[in-house]
Short mmCIF file of C-alpha atoms in Angstrom, two decimals:
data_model
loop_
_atom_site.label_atom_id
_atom_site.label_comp_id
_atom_site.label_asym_id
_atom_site.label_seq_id
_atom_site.Cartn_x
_atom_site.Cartn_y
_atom_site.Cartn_z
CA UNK A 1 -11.11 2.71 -43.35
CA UNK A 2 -14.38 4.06 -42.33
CA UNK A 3 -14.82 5.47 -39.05
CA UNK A 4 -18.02 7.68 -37.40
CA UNK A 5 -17.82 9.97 -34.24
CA UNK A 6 -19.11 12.83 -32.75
CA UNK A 7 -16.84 15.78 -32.83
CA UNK A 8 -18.54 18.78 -31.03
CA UNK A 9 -21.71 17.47 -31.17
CA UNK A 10 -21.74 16.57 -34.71
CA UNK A 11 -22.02 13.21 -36.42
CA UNK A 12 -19.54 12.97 -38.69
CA UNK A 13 -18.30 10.00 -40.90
CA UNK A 14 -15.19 9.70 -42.83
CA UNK A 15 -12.55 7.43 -44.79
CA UNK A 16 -9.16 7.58 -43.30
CA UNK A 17 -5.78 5.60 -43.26
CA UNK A 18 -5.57 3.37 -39.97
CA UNK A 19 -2.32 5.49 -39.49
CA UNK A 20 -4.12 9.12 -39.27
CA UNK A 21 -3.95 10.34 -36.08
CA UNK A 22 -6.75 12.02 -34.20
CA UNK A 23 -4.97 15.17 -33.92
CA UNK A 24 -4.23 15.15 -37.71
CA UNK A 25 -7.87 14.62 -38.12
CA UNK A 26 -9.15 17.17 -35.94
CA UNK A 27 -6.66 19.77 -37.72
CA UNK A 28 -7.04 18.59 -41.53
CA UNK A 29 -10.14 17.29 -42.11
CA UNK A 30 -12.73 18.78 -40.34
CA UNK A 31 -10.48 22.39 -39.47
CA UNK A 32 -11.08 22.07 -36.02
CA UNK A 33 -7.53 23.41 -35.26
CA UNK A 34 -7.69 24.33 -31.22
CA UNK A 35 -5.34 21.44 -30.77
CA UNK A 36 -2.61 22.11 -31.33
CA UNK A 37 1.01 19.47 -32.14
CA UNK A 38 3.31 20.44 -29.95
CA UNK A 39 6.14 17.79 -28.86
CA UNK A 40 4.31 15.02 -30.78
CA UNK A 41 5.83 12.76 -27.95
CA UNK A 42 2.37 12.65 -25.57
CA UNK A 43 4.76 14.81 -23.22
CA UNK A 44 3.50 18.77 -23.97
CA UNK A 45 -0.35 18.38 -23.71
CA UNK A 46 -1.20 21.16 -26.18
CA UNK A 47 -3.60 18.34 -28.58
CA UNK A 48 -5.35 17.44 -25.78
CA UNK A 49 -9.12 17.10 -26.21
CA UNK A 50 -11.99 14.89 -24.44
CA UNK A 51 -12.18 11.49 -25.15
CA UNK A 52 -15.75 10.86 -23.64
CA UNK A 53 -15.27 13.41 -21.31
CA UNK A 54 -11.95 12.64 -20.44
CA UNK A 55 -9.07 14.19 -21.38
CA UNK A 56 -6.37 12.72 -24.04
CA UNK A 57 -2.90 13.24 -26.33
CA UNK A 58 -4.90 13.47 -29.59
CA UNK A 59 -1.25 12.95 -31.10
CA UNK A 60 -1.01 9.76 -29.62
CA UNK A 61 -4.68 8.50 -30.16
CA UNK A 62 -5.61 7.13 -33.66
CA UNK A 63 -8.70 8.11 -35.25
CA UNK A 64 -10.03 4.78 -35.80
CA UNK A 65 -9.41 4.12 -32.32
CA UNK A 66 -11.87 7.32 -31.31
CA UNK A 67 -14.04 5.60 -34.02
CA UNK A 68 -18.25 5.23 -32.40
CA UNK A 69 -17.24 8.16 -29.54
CA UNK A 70 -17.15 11.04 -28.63
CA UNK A 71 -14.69 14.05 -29.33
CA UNK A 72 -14.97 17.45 -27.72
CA UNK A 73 -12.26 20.07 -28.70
CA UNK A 74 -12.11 23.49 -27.32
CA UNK A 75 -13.93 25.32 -30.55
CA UNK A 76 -16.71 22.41 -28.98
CA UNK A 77 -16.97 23.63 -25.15
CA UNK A 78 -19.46 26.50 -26.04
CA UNK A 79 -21.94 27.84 -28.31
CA UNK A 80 -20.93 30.20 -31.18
CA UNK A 81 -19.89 33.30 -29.63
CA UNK A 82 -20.21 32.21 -25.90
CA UNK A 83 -17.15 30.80 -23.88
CA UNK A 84 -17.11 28.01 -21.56
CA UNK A 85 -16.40 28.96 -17.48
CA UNK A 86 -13.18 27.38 -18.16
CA UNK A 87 -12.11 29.44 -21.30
CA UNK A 88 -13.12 32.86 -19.39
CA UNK A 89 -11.52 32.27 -16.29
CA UNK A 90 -8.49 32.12 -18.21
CA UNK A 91 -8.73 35.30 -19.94
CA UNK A 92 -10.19 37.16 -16.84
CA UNK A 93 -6.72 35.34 -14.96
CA UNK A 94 -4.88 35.92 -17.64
CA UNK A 95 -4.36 32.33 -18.02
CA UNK A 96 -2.04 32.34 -21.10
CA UNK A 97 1.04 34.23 -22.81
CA UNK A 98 2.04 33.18 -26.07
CA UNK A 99 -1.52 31.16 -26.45
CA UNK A 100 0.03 28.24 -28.00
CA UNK A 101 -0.62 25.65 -24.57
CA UNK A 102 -3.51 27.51 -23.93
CA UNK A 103 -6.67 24.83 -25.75
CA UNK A 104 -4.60 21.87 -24.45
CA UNK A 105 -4.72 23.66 -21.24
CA UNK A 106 -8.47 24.56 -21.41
CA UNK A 107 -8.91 21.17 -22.20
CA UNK A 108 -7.05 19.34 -19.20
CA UNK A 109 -8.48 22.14 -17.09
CA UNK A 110 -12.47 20.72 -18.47
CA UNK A 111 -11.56 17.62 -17.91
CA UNK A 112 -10.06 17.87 -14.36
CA UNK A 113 -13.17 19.74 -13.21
CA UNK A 114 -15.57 17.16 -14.84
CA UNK A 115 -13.60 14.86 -12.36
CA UNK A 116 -13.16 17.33 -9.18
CA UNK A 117 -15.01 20.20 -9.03
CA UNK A 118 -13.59 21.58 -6.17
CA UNK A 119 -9.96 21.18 -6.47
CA UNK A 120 -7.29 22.59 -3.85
CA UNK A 121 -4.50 24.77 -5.82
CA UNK A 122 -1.84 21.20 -5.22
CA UNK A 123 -4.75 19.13 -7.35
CA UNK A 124 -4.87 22.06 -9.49
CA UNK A 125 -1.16 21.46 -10.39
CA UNK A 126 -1.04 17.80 -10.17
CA UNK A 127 -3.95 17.93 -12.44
CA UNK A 128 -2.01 19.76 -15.27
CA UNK A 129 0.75 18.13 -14.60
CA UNK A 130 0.37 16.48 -18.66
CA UNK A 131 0.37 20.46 -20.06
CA UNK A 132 3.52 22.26 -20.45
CA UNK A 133 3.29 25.88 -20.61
CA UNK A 134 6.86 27.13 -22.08
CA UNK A 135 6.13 30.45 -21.43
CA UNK A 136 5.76 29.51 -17.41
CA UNK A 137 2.62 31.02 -17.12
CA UNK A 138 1.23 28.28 -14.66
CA UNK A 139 0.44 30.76 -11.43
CA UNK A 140 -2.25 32.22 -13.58
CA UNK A 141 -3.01 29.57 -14.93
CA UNK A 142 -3.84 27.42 -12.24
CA UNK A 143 -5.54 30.51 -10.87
CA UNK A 144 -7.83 30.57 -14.09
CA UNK A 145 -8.52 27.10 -13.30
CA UNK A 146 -9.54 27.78 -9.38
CA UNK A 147 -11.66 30.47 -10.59
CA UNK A 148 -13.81 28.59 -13.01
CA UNK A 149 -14.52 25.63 -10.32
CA UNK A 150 -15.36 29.14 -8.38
CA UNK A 151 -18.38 30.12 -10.85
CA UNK A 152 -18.98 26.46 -12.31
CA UNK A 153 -20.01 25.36 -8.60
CA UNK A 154 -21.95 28.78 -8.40
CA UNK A 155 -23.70 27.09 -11.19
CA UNK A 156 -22.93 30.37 -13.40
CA UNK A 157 -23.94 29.86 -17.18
CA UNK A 158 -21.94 29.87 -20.28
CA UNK A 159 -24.82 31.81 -22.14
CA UNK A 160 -25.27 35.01 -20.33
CA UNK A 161 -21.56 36.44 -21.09
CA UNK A 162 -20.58 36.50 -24.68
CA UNK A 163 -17.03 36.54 -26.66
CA UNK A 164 -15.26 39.55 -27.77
CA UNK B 1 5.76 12.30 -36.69
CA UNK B 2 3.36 9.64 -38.58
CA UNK B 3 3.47 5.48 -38.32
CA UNK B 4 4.21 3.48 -41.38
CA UNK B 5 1.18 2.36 -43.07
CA UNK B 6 -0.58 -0.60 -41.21
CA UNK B 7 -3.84 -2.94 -41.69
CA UNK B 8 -6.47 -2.07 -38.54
CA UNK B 9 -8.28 -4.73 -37.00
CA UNK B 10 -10.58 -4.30 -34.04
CA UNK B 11 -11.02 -7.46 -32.43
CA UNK B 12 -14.88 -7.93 -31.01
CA UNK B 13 -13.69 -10.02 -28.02
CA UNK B 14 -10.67 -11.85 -26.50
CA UNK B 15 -11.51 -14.73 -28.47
CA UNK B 16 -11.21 -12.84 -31.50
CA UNK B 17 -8.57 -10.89 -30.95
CA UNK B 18 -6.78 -14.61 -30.36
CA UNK B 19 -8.67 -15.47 -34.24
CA UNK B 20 -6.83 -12.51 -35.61
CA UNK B 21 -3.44 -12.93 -33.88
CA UNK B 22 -3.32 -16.49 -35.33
CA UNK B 23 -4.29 -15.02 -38.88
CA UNK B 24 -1.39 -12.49 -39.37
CA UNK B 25 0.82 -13.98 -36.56
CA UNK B 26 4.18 -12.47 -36.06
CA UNK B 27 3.39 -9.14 -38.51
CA UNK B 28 0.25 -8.10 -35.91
CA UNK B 29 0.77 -6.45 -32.80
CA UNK B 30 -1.90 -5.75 -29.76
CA UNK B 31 -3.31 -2.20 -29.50
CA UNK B 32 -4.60 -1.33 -26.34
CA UNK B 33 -4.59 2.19 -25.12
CA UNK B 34 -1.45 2.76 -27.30
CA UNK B 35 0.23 4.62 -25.21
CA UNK B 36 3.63 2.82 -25.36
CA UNK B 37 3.12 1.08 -28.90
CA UNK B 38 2.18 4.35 -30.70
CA UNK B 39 5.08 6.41 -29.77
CA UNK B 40 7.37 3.67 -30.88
CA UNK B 41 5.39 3.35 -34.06
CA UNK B 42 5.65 7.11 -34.33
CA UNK B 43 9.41 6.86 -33.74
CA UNK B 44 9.31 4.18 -36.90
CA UNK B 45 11.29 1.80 -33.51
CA UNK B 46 8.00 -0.36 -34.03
CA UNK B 47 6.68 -0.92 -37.55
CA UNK B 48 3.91 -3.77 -37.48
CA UNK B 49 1.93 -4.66 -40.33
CA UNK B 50 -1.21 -5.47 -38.86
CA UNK B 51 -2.41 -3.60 -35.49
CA UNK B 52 -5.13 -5.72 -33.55
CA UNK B 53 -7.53 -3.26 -31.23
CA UNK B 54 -8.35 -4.70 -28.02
CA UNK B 55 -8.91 -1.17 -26.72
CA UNK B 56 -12.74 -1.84 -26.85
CA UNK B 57 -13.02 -5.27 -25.65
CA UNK B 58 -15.33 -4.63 -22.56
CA UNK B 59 -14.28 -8.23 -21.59
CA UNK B 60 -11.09 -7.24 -20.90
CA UNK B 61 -11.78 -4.37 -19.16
CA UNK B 62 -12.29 -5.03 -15.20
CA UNK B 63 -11.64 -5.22 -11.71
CA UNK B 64 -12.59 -8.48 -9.30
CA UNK B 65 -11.96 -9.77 -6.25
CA UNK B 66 -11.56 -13.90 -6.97
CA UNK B 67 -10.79 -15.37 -3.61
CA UNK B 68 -7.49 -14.20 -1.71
CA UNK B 69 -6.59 -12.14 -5.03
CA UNK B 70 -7.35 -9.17 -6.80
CA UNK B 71 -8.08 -9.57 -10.60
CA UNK B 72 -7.39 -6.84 -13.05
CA UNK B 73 -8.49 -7.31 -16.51
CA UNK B 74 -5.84 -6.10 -18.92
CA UNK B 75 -7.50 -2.96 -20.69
CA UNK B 76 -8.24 -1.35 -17.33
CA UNK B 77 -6.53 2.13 -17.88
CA UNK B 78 -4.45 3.67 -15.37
CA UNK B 79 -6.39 5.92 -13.90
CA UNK B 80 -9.51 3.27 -13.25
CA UNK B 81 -7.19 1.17 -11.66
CA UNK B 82 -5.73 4.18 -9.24
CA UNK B 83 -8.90 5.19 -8.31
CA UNK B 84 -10.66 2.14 -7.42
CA UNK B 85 -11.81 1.58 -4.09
CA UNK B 86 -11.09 -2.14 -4.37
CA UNK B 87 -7.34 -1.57 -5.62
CA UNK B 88 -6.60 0.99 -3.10
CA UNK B 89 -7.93 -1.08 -0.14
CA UNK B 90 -6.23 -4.40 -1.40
CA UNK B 91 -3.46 -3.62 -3.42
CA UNK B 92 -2.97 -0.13 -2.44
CA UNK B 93 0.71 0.40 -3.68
CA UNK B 94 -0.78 -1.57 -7.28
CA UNK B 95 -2.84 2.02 -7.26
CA UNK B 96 -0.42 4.00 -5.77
CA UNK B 97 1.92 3.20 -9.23
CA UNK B 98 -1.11 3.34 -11.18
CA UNK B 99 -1.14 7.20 -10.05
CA UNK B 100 2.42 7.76 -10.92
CA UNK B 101 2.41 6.51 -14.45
CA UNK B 102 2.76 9.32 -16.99
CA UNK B 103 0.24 12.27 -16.35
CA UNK B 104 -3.64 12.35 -16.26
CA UNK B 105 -4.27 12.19 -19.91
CA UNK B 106 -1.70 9.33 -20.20
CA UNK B 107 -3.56 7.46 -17.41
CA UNK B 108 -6.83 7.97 -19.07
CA UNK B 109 -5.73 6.06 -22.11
CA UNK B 110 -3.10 3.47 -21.14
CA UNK B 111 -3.63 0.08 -20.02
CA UNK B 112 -2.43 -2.31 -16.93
CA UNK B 113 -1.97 -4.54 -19.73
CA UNK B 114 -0.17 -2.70 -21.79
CA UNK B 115 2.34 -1.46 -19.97
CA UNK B 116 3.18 -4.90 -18.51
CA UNK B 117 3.53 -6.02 -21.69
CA UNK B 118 5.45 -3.89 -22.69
CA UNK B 119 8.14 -4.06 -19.53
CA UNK B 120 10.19 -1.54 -19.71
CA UNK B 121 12.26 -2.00 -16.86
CA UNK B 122 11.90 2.02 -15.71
CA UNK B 123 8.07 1.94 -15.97
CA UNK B 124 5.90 1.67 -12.73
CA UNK B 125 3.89 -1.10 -12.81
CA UNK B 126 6.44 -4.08 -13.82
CA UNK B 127 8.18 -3.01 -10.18
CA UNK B 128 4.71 -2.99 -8.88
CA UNK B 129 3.52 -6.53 -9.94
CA UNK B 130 7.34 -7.85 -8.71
CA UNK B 131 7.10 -6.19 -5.54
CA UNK B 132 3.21 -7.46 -5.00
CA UNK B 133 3.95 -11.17 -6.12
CA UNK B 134 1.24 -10.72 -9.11
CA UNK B 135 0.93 -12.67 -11.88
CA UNK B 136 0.13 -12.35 -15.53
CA UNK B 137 -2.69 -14.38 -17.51
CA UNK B 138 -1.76 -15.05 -20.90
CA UNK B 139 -4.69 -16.06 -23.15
CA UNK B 140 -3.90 -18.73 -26.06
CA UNK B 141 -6.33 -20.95 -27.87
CA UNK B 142 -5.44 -23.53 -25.86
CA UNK B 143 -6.21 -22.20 -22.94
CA UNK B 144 -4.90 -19.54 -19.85
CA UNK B 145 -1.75 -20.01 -18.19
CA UNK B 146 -0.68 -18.26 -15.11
CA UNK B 147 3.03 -16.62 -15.19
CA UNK B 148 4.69 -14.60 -12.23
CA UNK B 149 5.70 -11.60 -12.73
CA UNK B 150 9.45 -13.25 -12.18
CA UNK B 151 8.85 -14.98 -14.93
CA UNK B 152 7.08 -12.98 -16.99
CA UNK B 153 9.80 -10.36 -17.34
CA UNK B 154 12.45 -12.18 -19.16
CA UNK B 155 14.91 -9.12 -20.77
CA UNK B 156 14.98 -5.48 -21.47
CA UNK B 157 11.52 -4.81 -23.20
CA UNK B 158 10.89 -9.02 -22.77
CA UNK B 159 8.85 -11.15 -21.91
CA UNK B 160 7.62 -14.64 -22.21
CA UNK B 161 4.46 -14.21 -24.14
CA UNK B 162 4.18 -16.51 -27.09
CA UNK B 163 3.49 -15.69 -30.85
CA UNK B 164 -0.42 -15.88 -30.84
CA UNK B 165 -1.04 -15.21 -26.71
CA UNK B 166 -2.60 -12.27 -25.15
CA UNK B 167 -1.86 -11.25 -21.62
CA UNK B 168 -5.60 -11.16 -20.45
CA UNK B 169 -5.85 -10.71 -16.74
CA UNK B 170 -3.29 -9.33 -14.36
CA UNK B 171 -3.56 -10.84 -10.71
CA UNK B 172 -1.91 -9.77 -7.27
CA UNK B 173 -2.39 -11.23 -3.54
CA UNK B 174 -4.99 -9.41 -1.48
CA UNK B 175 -2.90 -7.23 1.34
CA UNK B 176 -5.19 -5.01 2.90
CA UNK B 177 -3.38 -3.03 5.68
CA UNK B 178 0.27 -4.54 4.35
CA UNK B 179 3.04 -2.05 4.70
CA UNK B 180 4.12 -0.25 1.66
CA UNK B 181 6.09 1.98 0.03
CA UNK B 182 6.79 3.79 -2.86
CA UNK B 183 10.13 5.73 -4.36
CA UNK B 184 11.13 7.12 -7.55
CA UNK B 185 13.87 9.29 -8.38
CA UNK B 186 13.37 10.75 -11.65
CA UNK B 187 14.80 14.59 -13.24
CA UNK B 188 11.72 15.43 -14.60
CA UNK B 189 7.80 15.19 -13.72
CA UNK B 190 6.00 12.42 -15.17
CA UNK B 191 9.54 10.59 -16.04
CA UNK B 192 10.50 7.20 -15.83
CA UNK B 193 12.55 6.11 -13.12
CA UNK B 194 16.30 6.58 -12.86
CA UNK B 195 15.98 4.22 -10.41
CA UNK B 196 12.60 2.90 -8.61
CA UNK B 197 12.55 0.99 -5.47
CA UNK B 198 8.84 -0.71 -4.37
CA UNK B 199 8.10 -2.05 -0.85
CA UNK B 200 4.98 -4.59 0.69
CA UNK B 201 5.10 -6.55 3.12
CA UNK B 202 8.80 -7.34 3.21
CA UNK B 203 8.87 -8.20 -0.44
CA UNK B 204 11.15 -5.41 -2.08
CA UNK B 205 11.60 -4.71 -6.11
CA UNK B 206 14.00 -2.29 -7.84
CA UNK B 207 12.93 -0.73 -11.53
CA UNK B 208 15.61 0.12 -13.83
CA UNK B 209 18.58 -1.49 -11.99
CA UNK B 210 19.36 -4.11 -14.54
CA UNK B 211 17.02 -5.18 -17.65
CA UNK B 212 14.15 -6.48 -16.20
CA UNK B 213 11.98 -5.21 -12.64
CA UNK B 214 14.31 -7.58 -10.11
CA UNK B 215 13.49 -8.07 -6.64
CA UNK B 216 16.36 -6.87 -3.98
CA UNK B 217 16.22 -10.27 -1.92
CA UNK B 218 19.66 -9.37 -0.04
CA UNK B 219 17.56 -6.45 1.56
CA UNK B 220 14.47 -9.54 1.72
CA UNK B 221 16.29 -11.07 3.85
CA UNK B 222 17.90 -8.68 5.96
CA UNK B 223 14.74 -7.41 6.92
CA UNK B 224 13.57 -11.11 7.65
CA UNK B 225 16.57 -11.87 9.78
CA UNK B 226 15.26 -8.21 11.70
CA UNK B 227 17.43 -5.63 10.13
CA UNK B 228 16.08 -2.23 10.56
CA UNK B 229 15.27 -0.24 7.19
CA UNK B 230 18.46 1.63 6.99
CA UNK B 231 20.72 -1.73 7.41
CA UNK B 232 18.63 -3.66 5.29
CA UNK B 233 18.65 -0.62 2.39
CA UNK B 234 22.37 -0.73 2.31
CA UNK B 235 22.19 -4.38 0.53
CA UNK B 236 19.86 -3.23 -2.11
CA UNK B 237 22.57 -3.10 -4.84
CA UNK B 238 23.84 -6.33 -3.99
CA UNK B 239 24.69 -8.37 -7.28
CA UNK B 240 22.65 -5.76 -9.46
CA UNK B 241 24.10 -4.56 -12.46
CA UNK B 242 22.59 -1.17 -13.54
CA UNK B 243 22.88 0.06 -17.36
CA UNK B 244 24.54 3.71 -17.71
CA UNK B 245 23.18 5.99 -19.37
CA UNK B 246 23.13 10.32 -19.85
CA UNK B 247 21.12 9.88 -16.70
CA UNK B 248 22.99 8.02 -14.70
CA UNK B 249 26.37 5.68 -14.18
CA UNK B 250 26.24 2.15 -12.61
CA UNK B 251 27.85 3.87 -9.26
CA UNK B 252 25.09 6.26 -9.03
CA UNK B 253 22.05 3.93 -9.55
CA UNK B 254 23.56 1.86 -7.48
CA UNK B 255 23.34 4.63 -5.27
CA UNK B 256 19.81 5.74 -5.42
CA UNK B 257 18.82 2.14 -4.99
CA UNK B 258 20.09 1.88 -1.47
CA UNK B 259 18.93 5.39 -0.79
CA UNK B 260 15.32 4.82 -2.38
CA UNK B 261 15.15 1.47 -0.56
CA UNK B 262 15.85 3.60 2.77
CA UNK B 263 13.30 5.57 1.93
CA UNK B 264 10.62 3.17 0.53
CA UNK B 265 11.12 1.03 4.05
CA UNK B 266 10.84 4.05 6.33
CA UNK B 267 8.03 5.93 4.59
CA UNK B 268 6.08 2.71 4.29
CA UNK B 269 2.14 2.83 4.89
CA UNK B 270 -0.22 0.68 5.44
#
């Protein structure tokens, strides 16, 4: 079945089964493989990416349901080389252990702030409450997260720091 | 975990999403925001033929006020209906359960529709529409038809939609400033209720004590006849008859439902 999207930016148009989901997608045909499957059950968070902004289980969307919109995955948030206020706040925090939670997190974390820029630390939580970090990172993590609405509403820029 | 193979169909507009259900009939199912059907397909517990995508009907897809009554059109996700102004000052325990379904990205993608539809007897909103009075509109070629939600639910997972109808609208009485409240008892975030007890305006529903939402008229009454909250509560398991489960025996929902009945009476806002 044909479908077209944007995926980062990027028209792209493909034949898939009805059945293919849009995390298998992401991962296997186009190598985008931030998301990750964790539980597969919509419970763990770690596929989540932006549906139109807004963040989603990519396990339990199909992609001929994100068929004529618009997917945003974390290897999307920022240029080449730059990261996003959300992905360094979370290595200045040291928002992550293992990793493996971490672009679901990222993700939720974009998403929450495209919604409320100026969360307390209780939104913060209730916010995430769809990630599951099973290393129980979450105080940095949600610190990572207060940061970035800290520089985002500062109006700092994703272009004048760059990756290491 | 990956469905069996299925034909796609995205329908255009409720009128074609009707065409289609009569074409494939009983092998089709409705896909809205998927976020009950696709875990079940996942799980290879639902196995349709033919899924029918209503998820981008913009038709479908609102919120009215239509006289005394709110109107929610059945692809309104979760979190649109929680955070609208219009819910939250006339139905605000309708957006109060919209808040508590799932977790953000779960609200972003399912459906008001859907998850009636569905009626699981633990979920949120089935206890919300029996506790509120709503109603259902279910969408057939030959026309609309109007079913409360005490009819509506009619078994675990049940309900009396026809082969070929499509619940289209979802309506509930205008309250603003009713008393309500809210309880779930559940033994992990984001859950669905052990037990769920929902409060407005003297109306009072129970979720998973028995196989469909069921309203806890003893404790109606009570409160009627001016019982206080904690009297009243202690009727609420009156005649129910709770599954067991590794949650939870009949004795201990039975339990929580006069406790979260308590609880939804005294913490009740308005």
């Amino acid at each position: 079945m044909k479908v077209r999207l944007t995926v980062n930016g990027q028209d792209r148009s493909d034949d898939v089964e009805p059945r293919l989901l849009l995390v298998h997608y992401l991962r296997q045909h186009l190598g985008l493989r931030a998301a990750n499957v964790g539980c597969d059950t919509t419970s763990c968070g770690a596929c989540t990416v932006l549906l139109n902004g807004k963040s989603v289980k990519s396990c339990t969307v199909l992609t001929v349901q994100a068929s004529g919109q618009e997917v945003t995955t974390a290897e999307g948030l920022a240029p080449e080389g730059d990261l996003h206020p959300v992905q360094r706040a979370f290595r200045a925090e040291h928002g992550l252990q293992c990793g493996f939670c971490t672009p679901g997190m990222v993700m939720a974390a974009t998403g929450l702030l495209a919604e409320n820029p100026h969360p307390t630390e209780e939104e913060v939580r209730a916010g995430l409450e769809g990630n599951f970090c099973r290393c129980t990172g979450y105080h940095n993590i949600v610190r990572a997260v207060l940061t970035a609405a800290g520089t985002m509403s500062t109006g700092a820029t994703t272009s004048t720091e760059s990756a290491q | 975990m990956i469905p069996a193979p299925f034909e796609y169909a995205a329908a255009e507009s409720a009128g074609h999403a009707l065409e289609l259900l009569a074409e494939y009939g009983d092998d089709a199912k409705l896909l809205a925001g998927g976020h009950s059907l696709l875990p079940m397909m996942k799980l290879r517990l639902a196995v349709p033929s033919v899924l029918i995508d209503i998820g981008g009907v913009n038709e479908l897809a609102y919120i009215r006020t239509d006289g005394d009554d709110l109107v929610i059109g059945a692809t309104t996700r979760h979190a649109d209906v929680a955070g609208s102004e219009r819910v939250r000052s006339g139905a605000p325990l309708l957006a109060y359960s919209a808040a508590q379904v799932g977790d953000p990205q779960i609200r972003h993608r399912g459906t008001i529709g859907g998850s009636l539809a569905h009626a699981d007897p633990a979920a949120d909103l089935p206890m919300a529409l029996t506790a509120l009075g709503g109603s259902v509109e279910l969408m057939s070629p030959s026309g609309t038809r109007t079913v409360p939600a005490g009819d509506f639910f009619t078994g675990y997972f049940e309900t009396s939609l026809e082969p070929g109808e499509l619940l289209s609208a979802v309506r509930v009485p205008r309250q603003p400033g009713a008393d309500w409240g809210y309880q779930k008892f559940v033994r992990r975030a984001n859950d669905w209720a052990i037990v769920g007890a929902a409060a407005v305006a003297g109306r009072v529903a129970l979720a998973n004590m028995g196989p469909t939402p069921i309203r806890a008229r003893a404790v109606e009454q009570a409160l009627a006849d001016g019982a206080g909250p904690a009297e009243a509560a202690e009727l609420a398991a009156d005649g129910t008859e709770p599954g067991e489960d590794i949650h939870a025996d009949r004795a201990f929902r039975q339990h929580l439902s006069r406790v979260l009945t308590r609880r939804a009476l005294e913490h009740q806002r308005g």
